[in-house]
Coordinates of C-alpha atoms and ligand atoms in Angstrom, one line a residue:
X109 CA 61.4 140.4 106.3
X110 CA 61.9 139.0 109.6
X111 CA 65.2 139.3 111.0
X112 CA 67.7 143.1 110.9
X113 CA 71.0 143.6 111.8
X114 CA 72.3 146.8 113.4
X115 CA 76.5 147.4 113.7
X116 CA 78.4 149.9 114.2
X117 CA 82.0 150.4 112.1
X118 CA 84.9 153.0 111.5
X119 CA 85.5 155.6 113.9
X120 CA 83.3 155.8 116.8
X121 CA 81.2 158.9 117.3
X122 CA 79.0 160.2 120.4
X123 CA 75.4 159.3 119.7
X124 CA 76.4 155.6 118.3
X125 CA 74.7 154.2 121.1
X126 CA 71.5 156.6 120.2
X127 CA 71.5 154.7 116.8
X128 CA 71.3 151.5 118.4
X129 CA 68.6 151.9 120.4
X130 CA 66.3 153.6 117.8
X131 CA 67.1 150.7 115.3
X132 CA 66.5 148.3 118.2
X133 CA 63.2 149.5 119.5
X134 CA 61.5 150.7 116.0
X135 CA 62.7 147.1 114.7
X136 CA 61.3 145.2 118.0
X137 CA 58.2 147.4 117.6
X138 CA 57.5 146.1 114.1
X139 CA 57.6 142.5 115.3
X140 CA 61.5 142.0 114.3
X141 CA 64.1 140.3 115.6
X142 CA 67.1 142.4 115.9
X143 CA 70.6 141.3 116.3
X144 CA 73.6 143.0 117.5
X145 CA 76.9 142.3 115.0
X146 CA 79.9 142.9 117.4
X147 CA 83.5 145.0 115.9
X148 CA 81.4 146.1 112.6
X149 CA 83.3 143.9 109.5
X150 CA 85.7 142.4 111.6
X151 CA 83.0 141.0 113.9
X152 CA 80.8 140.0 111.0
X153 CA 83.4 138.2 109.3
X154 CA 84.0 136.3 112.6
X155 CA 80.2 135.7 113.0
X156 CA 80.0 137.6 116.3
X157 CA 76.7 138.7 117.4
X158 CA 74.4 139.3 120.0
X159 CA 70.0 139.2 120.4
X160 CA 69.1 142.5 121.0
X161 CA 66.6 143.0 123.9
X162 CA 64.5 146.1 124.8
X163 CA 66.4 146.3 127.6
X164 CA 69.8 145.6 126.7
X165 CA 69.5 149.2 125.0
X166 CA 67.7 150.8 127.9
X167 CA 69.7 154.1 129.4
X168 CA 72.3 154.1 126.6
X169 CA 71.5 158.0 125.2
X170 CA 73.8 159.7 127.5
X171 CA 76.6 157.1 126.8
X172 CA 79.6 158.2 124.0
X173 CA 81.3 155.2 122.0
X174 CA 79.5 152.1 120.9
X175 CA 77.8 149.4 122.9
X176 CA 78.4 147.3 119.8
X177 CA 82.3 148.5 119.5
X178 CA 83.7 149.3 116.5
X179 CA 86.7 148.6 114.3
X180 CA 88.5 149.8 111.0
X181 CA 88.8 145.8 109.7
X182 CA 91.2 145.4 106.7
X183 CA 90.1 141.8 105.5
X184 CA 86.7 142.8 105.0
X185 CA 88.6 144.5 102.0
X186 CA 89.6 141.6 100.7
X187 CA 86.4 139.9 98.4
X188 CA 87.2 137.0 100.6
X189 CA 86.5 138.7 103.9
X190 CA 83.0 139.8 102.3
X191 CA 82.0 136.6 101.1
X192 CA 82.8 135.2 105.0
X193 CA 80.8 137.9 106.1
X194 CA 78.1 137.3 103.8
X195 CA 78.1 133.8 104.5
X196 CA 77.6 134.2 108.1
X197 CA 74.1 137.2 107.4
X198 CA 72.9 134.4 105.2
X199 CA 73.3 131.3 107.6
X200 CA 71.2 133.8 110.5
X201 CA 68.9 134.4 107.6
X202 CA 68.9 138.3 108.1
X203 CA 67.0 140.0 105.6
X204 CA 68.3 143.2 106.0
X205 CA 71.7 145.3 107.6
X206 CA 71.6 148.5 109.2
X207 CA 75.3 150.1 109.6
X208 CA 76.2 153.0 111.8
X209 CA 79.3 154.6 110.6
X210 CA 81.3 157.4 108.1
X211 CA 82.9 156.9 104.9
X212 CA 85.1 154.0 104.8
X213 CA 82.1 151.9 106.1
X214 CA 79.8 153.0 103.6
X215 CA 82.5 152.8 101.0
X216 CA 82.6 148.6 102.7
X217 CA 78.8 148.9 101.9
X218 CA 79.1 149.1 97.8
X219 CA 81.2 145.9 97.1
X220 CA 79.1 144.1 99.8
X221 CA 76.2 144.7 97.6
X222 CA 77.8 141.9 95.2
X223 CA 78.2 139.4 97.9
X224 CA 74.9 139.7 100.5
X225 CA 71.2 139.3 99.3
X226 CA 69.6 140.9 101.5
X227 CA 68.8 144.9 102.3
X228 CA 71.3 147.1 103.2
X229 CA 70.9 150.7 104.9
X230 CA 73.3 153.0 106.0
X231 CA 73.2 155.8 109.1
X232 CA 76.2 158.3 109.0
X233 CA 78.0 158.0 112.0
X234 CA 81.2 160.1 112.4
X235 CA 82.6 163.1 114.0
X236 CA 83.6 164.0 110.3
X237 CA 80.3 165.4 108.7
X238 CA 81.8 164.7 105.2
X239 CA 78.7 162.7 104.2
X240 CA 76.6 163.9 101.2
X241 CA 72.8 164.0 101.2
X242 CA 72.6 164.7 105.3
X243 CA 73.4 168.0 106.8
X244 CA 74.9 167.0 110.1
X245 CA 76.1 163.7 110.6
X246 CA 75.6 161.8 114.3
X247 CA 78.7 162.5 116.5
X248 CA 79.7 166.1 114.5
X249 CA 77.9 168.3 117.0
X250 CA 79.5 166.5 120.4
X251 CA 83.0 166.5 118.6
X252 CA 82.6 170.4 117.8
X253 CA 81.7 170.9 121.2
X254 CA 84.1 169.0 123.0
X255 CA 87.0 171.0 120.9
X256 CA 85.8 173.9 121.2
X257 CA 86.1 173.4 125.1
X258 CA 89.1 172.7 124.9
X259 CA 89.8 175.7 122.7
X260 CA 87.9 178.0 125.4
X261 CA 90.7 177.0 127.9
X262 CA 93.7 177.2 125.3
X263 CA 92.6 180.4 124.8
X264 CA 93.0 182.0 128.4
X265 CA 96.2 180.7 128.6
X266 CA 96.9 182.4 125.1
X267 CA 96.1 185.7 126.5
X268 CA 97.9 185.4 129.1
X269 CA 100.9 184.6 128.0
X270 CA 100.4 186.9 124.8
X271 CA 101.1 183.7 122.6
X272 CA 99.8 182.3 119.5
X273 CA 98.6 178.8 119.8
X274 CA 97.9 176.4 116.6
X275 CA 95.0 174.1 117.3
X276 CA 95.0 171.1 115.6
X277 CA 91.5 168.8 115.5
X278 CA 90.5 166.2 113.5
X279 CA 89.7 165.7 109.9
X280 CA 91.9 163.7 108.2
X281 CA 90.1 165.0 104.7
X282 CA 87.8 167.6 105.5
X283 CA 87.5 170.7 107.4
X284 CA 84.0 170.9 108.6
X285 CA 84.9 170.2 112.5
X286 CA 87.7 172.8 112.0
X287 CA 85.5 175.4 110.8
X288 CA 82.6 174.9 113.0
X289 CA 85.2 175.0 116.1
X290 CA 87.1 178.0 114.3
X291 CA 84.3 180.2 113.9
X292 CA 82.8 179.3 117.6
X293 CA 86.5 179.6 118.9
X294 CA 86.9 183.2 117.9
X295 CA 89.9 181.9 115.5
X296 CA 92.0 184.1 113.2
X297 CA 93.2 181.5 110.8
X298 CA 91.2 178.4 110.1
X299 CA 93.5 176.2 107.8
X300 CA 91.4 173.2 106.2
X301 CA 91.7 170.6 103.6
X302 CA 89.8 172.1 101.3
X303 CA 91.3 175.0 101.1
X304 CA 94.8 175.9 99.4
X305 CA 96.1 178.6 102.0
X306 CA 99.9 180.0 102.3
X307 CA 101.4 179.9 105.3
X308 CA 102.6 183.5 104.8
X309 CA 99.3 184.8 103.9
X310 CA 98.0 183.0 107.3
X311 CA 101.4 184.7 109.3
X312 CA 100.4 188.5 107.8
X313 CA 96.7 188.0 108.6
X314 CA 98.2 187.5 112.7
X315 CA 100.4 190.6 112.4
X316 CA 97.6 192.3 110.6
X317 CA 95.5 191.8 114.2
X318 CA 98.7 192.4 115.9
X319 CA 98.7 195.8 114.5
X320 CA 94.9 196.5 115.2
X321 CA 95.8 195.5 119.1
X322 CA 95.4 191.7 119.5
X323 CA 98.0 190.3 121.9
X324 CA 96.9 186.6 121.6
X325 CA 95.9 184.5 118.0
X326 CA 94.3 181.2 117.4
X327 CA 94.8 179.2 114.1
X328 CA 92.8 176.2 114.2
X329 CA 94.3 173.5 111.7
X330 CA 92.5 170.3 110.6
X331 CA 94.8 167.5 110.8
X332 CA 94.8 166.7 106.6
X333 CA 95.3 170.2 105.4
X334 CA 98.1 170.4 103.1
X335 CA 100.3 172.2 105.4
X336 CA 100.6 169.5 107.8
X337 CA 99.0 169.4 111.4
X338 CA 99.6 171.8 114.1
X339 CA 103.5 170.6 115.0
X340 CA 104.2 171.0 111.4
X341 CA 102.2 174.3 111.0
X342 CA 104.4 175.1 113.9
X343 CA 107.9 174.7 112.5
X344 CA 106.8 176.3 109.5
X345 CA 106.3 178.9 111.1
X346 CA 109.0 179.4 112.7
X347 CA 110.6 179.5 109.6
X348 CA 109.5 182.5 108.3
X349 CA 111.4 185.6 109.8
X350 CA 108.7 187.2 112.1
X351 CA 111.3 189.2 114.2
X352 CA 110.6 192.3 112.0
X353 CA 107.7 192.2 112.3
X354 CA 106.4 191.5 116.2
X355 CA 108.9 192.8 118.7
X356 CA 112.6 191.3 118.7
X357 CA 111.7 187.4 119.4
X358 CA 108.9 187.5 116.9
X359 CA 105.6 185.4 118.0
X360 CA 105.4 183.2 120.8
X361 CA 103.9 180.2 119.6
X362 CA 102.7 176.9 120.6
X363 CA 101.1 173.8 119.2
X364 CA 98.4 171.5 120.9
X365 CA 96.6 168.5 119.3
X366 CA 93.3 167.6 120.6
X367 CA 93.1 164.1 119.2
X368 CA 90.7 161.2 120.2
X369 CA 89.0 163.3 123.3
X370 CA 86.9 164.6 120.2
X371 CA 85.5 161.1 119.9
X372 CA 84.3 160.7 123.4
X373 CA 81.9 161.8 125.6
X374 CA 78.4 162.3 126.6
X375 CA 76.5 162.9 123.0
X376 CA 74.8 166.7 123.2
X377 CA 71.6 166.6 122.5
X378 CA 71.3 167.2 118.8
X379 CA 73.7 164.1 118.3
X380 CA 70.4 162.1 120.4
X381 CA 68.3 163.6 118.3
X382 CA 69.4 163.0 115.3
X383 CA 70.2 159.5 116.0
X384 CA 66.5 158.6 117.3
X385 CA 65.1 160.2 114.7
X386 CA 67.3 158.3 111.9
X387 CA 67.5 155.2 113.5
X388 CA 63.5 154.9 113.2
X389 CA 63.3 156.0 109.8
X390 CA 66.3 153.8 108.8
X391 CA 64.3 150.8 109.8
X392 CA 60.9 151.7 108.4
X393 CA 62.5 152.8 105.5
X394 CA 63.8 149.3 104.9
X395 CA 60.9 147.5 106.1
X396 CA 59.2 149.4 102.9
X397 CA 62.1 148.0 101.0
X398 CA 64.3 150.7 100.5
X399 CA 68.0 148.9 100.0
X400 CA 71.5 150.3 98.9
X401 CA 70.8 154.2 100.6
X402 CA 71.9 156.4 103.5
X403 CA 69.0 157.9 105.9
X404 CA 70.2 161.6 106.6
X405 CA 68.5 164.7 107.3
X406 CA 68.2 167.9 105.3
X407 CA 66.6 171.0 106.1
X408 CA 64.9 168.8 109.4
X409 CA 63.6 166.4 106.8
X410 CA 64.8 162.6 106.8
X411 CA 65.8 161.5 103.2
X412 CA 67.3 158.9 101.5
X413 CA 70.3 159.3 99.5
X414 CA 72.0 156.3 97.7
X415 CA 75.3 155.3 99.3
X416 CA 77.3 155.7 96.4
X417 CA 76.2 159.3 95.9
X418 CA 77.0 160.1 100.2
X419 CA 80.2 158.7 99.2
X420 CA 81.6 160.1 96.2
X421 CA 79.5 163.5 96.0
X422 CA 81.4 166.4 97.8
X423 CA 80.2 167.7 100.4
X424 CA 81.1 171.4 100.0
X425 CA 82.2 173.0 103.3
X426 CA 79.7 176.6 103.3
X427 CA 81.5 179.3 101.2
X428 CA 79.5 181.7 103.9
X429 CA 81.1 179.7 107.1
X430 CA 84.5 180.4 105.4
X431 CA 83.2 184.3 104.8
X432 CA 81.9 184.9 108.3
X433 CA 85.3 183.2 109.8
X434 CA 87.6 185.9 108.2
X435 CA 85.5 189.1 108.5
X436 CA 84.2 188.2 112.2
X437 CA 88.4 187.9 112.7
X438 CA 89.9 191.1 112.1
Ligands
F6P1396 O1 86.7 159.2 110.8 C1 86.7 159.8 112.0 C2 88.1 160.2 112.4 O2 88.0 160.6 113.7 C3 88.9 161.2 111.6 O3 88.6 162.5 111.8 C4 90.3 160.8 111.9 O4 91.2 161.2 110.9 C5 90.3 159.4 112.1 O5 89.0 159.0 112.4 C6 91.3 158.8 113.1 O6 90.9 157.5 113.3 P1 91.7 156.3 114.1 O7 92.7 156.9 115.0 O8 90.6 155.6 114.8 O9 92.3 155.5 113.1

């Protein structure tokens, strides 16, 4: 092996840019040349790349997003858009691919496998943390946090106002930044994908508090549980007769969705961390000739995991998160 590709694809997540730089400098260190594939597939495809220099990656740890960028590319779908891609790895001659990003780039990964030749290695890279055989993924830590900042200020306007407000954050199929934020958030209802929950059961666990002497709830929703996100959660609620129950207007509620913020910003340090430490065991992993895998971390230990298993295994959100969320709530 001579020559590696890094990209990053799919949603961006804070400590991309960590990624980078560890593949860059363990790849230079070991004699490699290291390119730089710009937009992930779509950039591949397109043969877009740049010579990665020590320095090109120098003071990029505290910097969110990609220096690479990133895109969701629906041609590389198409076993025409892999072959183009292919084609352009195997004109450069690059022996081997390191990709930086969550499950629809990994997913990408699997079908390449019948078009490129060379080695292929996977990082997980989203906010999500719904990849199996890692316990945190890069970006999941800096997402949590930067919601639950948010939810810190939503929450002194809740008790002022004496309001329930229904926090939506993202997730499109799993709850893991939604319980993370819930539980650190000081939520009453946490309403995720993987959980079947009725909205009534959520409404008399509120006027349960009520009762006890809350004046303010939080429900933090993750945008693909069943019920909807926070604006539908919202009307839905509305439409169960409350007035019975809390004074003569029933609750006071409000909806708020956090959105792309969560994708942004300066990487805490466990998302640095973790990158660094991936991103040099990625490439020496692959320099021993691992191929077809995803480099994660369990129990503080960097393993490999074969992509089709962090793909299609579940990921189990912790049946004790979801314990300690509704006792600690009462
Ligand atoms: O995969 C990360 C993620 O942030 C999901 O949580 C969210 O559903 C999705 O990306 C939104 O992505 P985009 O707006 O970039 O299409």
């Amino acid at each position: 092996m001579k020559k590696i590709a890094v990209f990053t694809s799919g949603g961006d997540a804070p400590g991309m840019n960590s990624a980078i730089r560890a593949v860059v400098r363990t790849g230079i260190h070991y004699g490699f040349e290291v390119i730089g594939i710009m937009r992930g597939y779509q950039g591949m495809m397109a043969g877009e790349y740049k010579k990665m220099e020590l320095r090109i990656v120098s003071n990029l740890l505290k910097h969110g997003g990609t220096i690479l960028k990133t895109s969701r590319s629906k041609e590389f779908m198409t076993d025409a858009g892999k072959q183009k891609a292919a084609d352009f790895l195997h004109s450069q001659e690059i022996d081997g691919i390191v990709a930086i990003g969550g499950n629809g780039t990994l997913t990408g990964l699997l079908e390449f496998r019948k078009f490129y030749k060379g080695k292929i290695i996977a990082l997980p890279g989203t906010i999500d943390n719904d990849l199996y055989g890692t316990d945190n993924t890069i970006g999941f830590h800096t997402a949590v946090q930067t919601a639950l900042d948010v939810i810190d200020k939503i929450k002194d306007t809740a008790a002022s106002h004496e309001r329930v407000f229904i926090v939506e954050v993202m997730g499109a199929h799993s709850g893991f930044v939604a319980v993370h934020v819930g539980i650190c958030g000081g939520a009453e209802e946490i309403l995720i994908p993987e959980v079947n929950t009725s909205l009534l059961s959520t409404v008399t666990h509120l006027i349960s508090g009520w009762r006890k002497g809350k004046t303010s709830s939080l429900i933090v929703v993750a945008e693909g549980c069943a019920e909807g996100g926070a604006y539908q959660v919202l009307e839905k609620t509305k439409q169960l007769d409350l007035s019975v129950e809390i004074g003569s207007d029933g609750l006071d509620c409000r909806a708020v969705v956090i959105g792309h913020i969560q994708r942004g910003g300066t990487p805490v340090y466990f998302d640095r961390l973790l990158a660094s430490k991936l991103g040099l065991f990625a490439v020496e992993k692959l320099i021993e000739g691992a191929d077809n895998v995803m480099v994660g971390e369990i129990d503080n230990k960097c393993v490999l995991t074969p992509i089709e298993d962090a793909v299609y295994k579940k990921k189990a959100v912790d049946p004790f998160l979801l314990k300690a969320a509704e006792i600690l709530s009462i």
